[in-house]
XYZ file of C-alpha atoms in Angstrom:
154
model
C 2.679 0.794 -51.271
C 2.717 -1.848 -48.412
C -0.926 -3.689 -49.795
C 0.756 -4.725 -52.509
C 3.926 -5.902 -50.267
C 2.031 -7.496 -47.986
C 0.275 -9.276 -51.141
C 3.248 -11.146 -52.179
C 4.728 -11.944 -48.813
C 1.213 -13.370 -48.800
C 1.108 -15.238 -52.092
C 4.782 -16.384 -51.898
C 5.272 -18.066 -48.213
C 1.790 -18.802 -49.069
C 3.016 -20.854 -52.518
C 6.054 -22.046 -50.402
C 4.330 -23.917 -47.956
C 1.876 -25.258 -50.157
C 4.643 -26.645 -51.740
C 5.846 -28.323 -48.269
C 2.771 -29.611 -47.500
C 2.063 -30.832 -50.729
C 5.775 -33.350 -50.015
C 4.181 -34.174 -46.479
C 1.233 -35.635 -47.952
C 3.193 -38.021 -49.747
C 5.184 -38.999 -46.695
C 2.180 -39.640 -44.439
C 1.116 -42.150 -47.469
C 4.664 -43.946 -46.664
C 4.204 -44.070 -42.847
C 3.659 -40.798 -41.743
C 0.484 -41.754 -40.340
C 2.104 -43.854 -37.508
C 3.848 -40.515 -36.198
C 0.323 -38.561 -36.408
C -2.078 -41.731 -34.185
C 1.189 -41.270 -31.948
C 0.823 -37.748 -31.320
C -2.615 -38.023 -31.050
C -2.581 -41.185 -28.497
C -0.059 -39.349 -26.519
C -2.179 -35.304 -26.725
C -5.223 -37.672 -25.309
C -3.426 -39.153 -22.747
C -2.405 -35.162 -21.653
C -6.070 -34.612 -21.962
C -7.117 -36.767 -19.467
C -4.634 -35.869 -17.317
C -4.947 -32.403 -17.416
C -8.624 -32.638 -16.164
C -8.135 -35.769 -13.782
C -6.150 -33.374 -11.558
C -8.768 -30.790 -11.696
C -11.080 -33.251 -10.775
C -8.988 -35.071 -7.539
C -7.695 -31.096 -6.614
C -11.337 -29.960 -6.780
C -12.166 -33.759 -5.050
C -9.128 -32.453 -2.443
C -10.041 -29.089 -1.449
C -13.305 -30.396 -0.761
C -12.154 -32.856 1.811
C -8.844 -31.181 3.427
C -10.207 -28.438 4.898
C -11.031 -28.398 8.120
C -12.978 -26.032 10.867
C -10.269 -23.771 13.545
C -14.062 -23.981 15.498
C -14.036 -27.258 15.572
C -10.999 -27.569 16.663
C -10.449 -24.686 19.429
C -11.448 -26.499 22.960
C -8.464 -29.251 21.579
C -6.043 -26.047 21.220
C -6.704 -24.660 24.423
C -7.283 -27.869 26.093
C -2.967 -28.232 25.173
C -2.109 -25.022 25.462
C -3.011 -25.288 28.861
C -1.709 -28.770 29.660
C 0.662 -28.649 32.193
C 1.901 -32.461 31.589
C 3.288 -31.480 28.403
C 6.866 -28.990 27.622
C 5.927 -25.706 26.055
C 7.070 -26.257 22.020
C 6.373 -22.607 21.675
C 4.963 -19.666 23.472
C 4.217 -17.674 19.977
C 3.166 -20.905 17.432
C 3.389 -19.168 13.884
C 1.707 -21.200 10.759
C 0.994 -19.143 7.205
C -1.819 -20.955 6.491
C -5.068 -19.690 3.815
C -7.561 -19.639 6.176
C -10.729 -19.384 3.837
C -14.259 -16.870 5.113
C -15.103 -19.773 7.663
C -11.978 -20.623 9.363
C -11.402 -23.066 7.344
C -7.964 -24.768 7.338
C -5.395 -27.315 5.949
C -6.374 -31.224 8.019
C -2.329 -31.198 8.000
C -1.566 -28.126 9.762
C -3.604 -28.656 12.745
C -2.158 -32.302 12.537
C 1.064 -31.111 13.373
C -0.134 -29.981 15.618
C -2.385 -32.077 17.939
C -1.399 -35.843 16.757
C 1.361 -37.703 17.410
C 3.506 -35.001 19.319
C 1.462 -32.096 20.548
C 2.756 -28.753 20.134
C 2.088 -26.557 22.780
C 1.549 -22.639 23.044
C 1.060 -20.039 24.439
C -0.736 -19.103 21.368
C -1.209 -20.423 18.405
C -1.395 -18.024 15.041
C -2.502 -18.534 11.773
C -1.832 -16.258 9.644
C -3.229 -15.582 5.829
C -1.989 -13.630 3.288
C -4.294 -12.186 0.743
C -3.612 -11.006 -2.660
C -5.967 -7.664 -3.736
C -6.333 -6.289 -6.877
C -5.331 -2.588 -5.780
C -2.070 -2.187 -5.846
C -1.258 -0.216 -2.852
C -3.840 -1.687 -1.105
C -3.001 -1.909 2.768
C -5.023 -3.017 5.746
C -5.777 -5.853 8.078
C -8.020 -8.368 10.003
C -7.748 -10.371 13.350
C -10.293 -12.892 14.530
C -9.724 -14.199 17.922
C -12.133 -16.853 17.497
C -13.440 -16.262 20.708
C -10.739 -16.949 22.517
C -7.772 -15.640 24.425
C -4.504 -18.307 22.610
C -6.340 -18.902 19.196
C -5.435 -15.676 16.444
C -6.526 -15.537 13.294
C -5.385 -12.717 11.129
C -5.944 -11.753 7.034
C -3.096 -9.278 5.863
C -4.698 -8.070 2.390
């Protein structure tokens, strides 16, 4: 029943596709190779672009991460510098801070360079996705200071 119907459809569509393939192969000889060649060139460009982007991102990630621990004293000094106006009492950054307390260089650049942003407390909040649907936990690390808070929300 069903097997005979499936085989009939397979052979029917197979015959139709074979007719289209043979008709198209004659076009290949008369210039269809140009379209195929351009398609291959574009495909190769996209493959090189994809893998080049992945390599560039991996390189930048290694060079763009700096440790909060290395800038701890600068943040403490900035917080206590009375010559600068207070930018905010609590300055909160939603940032991906890893287990070695590394953060993007641009975040600390925005705090410390050009116009330093003086705050009483600097918050670095990371939101982590977990595999457990109803998992709800957090951890707080003050990095041995009174004005730098690293929060990990799970």
